[in-house]
mmCIF file of C-alpha atoms in Angstrom:
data_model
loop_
_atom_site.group_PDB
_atom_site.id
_atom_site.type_symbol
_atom_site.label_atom_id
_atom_site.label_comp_id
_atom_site.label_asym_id
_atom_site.label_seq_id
_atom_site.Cartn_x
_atom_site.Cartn_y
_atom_site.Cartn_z
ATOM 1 C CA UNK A 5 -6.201 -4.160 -48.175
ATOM 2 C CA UNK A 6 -2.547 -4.040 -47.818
ATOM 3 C CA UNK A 7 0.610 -6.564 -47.479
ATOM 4 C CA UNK A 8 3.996 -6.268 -45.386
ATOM 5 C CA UNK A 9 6.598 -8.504 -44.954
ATOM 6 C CA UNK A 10 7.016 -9.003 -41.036
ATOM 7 C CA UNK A 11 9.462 -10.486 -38.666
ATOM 8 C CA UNK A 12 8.575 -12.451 -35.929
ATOM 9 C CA UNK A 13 10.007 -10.851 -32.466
ATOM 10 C CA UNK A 14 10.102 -14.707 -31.078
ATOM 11 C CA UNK A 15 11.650 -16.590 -33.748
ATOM 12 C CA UNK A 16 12.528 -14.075 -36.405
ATOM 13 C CA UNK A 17 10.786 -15.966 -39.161
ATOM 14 C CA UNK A 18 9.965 -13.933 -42.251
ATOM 15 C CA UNK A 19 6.125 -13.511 -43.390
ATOM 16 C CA UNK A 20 3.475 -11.800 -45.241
ATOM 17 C CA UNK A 21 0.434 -10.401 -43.932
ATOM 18 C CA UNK A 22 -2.862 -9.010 -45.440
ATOM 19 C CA UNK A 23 -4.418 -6.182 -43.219
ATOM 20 C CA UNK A 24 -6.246 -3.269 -43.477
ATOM 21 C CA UNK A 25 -4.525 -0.017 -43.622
ATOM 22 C CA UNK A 26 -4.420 2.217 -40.518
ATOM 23 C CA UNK A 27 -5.810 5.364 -43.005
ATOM 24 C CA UNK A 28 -8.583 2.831 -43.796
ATOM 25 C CA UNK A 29 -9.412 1.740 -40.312
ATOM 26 C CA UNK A 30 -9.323 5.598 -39.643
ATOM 27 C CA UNK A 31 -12.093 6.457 -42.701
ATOM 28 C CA UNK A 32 -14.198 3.410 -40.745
ATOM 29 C CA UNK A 33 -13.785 5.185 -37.345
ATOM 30 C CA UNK A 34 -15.228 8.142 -38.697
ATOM 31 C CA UNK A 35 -18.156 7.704 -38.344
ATOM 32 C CA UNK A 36 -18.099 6.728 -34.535
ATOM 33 C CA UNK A 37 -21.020 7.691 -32.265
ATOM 34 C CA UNK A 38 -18.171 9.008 -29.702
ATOM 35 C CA UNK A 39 -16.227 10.926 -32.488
ATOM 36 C CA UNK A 40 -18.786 12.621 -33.500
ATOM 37 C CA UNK A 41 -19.946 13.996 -29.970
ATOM 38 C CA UNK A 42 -16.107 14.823 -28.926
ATOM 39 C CA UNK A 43 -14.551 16.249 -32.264
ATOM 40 C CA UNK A 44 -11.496 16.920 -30.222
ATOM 41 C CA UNK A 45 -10.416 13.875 -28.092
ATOM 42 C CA UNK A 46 -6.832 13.537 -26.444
ATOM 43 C CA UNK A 47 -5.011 10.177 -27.952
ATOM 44 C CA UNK A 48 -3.518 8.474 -25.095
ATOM 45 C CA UNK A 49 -2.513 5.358 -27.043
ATOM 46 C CA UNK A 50 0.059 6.719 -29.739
ATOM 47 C CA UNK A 51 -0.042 3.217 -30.763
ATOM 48 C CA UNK A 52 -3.043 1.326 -32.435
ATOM 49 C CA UNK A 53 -3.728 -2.348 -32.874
ATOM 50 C CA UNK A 54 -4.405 -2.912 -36.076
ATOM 51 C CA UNK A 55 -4.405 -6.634 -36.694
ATOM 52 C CA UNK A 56 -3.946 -9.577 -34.173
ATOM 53 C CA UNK A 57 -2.497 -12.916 -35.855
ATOM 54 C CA UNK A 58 -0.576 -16.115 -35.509
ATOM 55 C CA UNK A 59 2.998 -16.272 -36.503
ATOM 56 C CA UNK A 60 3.509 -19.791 -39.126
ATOM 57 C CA UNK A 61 6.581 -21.415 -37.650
ATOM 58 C CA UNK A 62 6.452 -20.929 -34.062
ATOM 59 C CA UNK A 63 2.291 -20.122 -33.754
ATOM 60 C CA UNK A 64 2.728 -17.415 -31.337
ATOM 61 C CA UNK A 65 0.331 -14.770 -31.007
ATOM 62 C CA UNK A 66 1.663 -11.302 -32.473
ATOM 63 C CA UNK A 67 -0.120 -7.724 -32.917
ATOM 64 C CA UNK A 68 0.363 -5.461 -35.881
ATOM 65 C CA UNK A 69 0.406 -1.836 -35.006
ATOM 66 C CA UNK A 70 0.627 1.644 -36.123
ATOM 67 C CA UNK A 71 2.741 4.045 -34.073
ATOM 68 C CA UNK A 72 1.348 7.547 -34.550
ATOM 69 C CA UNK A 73 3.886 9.466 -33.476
ATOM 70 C CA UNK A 74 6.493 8.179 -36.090
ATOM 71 C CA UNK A 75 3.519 7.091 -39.007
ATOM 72 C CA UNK A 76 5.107 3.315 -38.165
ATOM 73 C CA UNK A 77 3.797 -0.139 -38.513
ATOM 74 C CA UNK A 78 5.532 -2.194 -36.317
ATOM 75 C CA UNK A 79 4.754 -6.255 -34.827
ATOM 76 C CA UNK A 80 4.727 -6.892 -31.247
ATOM 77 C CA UNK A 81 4.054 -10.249 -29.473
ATOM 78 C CA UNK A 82 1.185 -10.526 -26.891
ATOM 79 C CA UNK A 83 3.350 -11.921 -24.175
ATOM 80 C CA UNK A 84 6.089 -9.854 -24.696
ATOM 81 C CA UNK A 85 4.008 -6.671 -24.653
ATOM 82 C CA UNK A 86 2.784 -8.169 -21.339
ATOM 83 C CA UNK A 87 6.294 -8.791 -19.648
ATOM 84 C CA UNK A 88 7.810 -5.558 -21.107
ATOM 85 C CA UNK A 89 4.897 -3.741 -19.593
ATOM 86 C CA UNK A 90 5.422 -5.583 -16.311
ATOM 87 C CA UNK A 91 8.853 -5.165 -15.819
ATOM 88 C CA UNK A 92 8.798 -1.261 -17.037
ATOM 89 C CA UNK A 93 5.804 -0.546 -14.757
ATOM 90 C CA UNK A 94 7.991 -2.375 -12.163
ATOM 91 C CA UNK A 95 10.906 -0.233 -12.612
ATOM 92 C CA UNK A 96 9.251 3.096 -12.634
ATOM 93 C CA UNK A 97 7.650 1.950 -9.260
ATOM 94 C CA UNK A 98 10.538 1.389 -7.815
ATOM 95 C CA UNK A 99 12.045 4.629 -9.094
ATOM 96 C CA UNK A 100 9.000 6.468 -7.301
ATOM 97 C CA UNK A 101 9.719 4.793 -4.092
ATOM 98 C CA UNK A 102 13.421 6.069 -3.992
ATOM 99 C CA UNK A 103 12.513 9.523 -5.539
ATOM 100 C CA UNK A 104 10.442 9.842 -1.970
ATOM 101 C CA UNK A 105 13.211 8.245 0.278
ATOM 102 C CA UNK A 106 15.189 11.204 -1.083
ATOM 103 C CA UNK A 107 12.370 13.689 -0.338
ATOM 104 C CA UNK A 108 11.781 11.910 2.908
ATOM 105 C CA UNK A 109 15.822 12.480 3.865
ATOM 106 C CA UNK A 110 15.473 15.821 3.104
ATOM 107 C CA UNK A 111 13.031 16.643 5.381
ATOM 108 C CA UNK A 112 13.386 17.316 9.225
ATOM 109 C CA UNK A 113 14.016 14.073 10.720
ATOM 110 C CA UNK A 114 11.523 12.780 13.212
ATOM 111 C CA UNK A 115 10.226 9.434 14.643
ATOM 112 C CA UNK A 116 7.694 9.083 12.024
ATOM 113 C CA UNK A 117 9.282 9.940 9.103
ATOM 114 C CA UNK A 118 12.269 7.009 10.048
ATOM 115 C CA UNK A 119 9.640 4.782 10.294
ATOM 116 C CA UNK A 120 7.817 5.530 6.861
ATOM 117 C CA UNK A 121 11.759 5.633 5.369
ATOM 118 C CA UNK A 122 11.966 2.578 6.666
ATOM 119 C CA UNK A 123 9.298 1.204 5.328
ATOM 120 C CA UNK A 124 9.834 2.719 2.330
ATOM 121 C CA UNK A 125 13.549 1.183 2.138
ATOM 122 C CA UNK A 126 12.366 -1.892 3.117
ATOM 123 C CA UNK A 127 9.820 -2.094 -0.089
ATOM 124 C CA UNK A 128 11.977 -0.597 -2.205
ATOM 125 C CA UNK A 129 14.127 -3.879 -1.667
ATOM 126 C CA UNK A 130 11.198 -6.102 -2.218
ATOM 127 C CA UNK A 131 10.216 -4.173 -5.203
ATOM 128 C CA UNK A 132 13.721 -5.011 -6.422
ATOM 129 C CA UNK A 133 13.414 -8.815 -5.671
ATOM 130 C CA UNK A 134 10.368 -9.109 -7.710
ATOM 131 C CA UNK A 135 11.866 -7.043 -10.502
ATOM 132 C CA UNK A 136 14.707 -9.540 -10.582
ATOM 133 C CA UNK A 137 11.669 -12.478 -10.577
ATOM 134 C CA UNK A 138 10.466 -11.071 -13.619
ATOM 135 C CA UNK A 139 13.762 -10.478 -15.643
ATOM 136 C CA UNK A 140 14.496 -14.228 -14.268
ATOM 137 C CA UNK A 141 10.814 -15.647 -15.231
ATOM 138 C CA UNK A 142 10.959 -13.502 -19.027
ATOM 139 C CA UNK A 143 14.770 -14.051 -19.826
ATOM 140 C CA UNK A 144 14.111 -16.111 -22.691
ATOM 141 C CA UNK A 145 12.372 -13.749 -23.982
ATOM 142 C CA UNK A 146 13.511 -11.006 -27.126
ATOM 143 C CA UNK A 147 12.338 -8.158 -25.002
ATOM 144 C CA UNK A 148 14.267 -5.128 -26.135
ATOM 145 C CA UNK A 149 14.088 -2.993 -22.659
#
């Protein structure tokens, strides 16, 4: 068992936490029915939960984790995690959608390829309205994009 002084992301309040070590969480995983069938698996999450807690001034919900790629423990908040998640997956959409207008304007031009970059222009500006929504809805929130 382990302690670390954390920071809130929402109110920047200044705690201690008890929580089990990400090398000790790995020694329990072990011995995993699924690890020992696949003794080489891919990790697609670089970053593991490791405890899930309360914050004691502002009682938000916040995750401890353990970034693999840097060997960092680091605190998120639930609903930030959500709305940064939202608004990146968002943005990278939208990025798609004008990486294929640009493929699209490339191309030969015929009738049905100005109708799809139509379309595609014309949901590339919703896209963008509903990105805006989000920032809007989430702008109170610390959320470090």
């Amino acid at each position: 068992m382990r302690t670390a002084k954390i920071t809130c992301p929402y109110c920047s309040n200044s705690q201690k936490i008890f929580y089990f070590s990400f090398n000790l969480k790995q020694f329990f995983n072990i011995f995993s029915k699924q690890e020992q069938l696949i003794p080489t698996r891919a990790i697609t999450d670089i970053n593991k939960k490791i405890k899930k807690f309360s914050c004691k001034a502002c009682l938000k919900d916040l995750i401890y984790f353990f970034n693999i790629n840097n060997e960092e423990y680091f605190v998120d908040g639930i609903h930030l995690k959500y709305a940064r998640e939202l608004i990146l997956n968002k943005r990278n959409g939208i990025e798609l959608l004008k990486n294929k207008i640009v493929k699209l304007e490339k191309v030969e031009n015929s009738p049905e390829n100005e109708k799809l970059l139509e379309y595609l222009r014309i949901k590339v500006i919703k896209e963008d309205e509903e990105l805006n929504h989000l920032k809007e809805e989430y702008k109170d929130l610390p959320l470090k994009l």
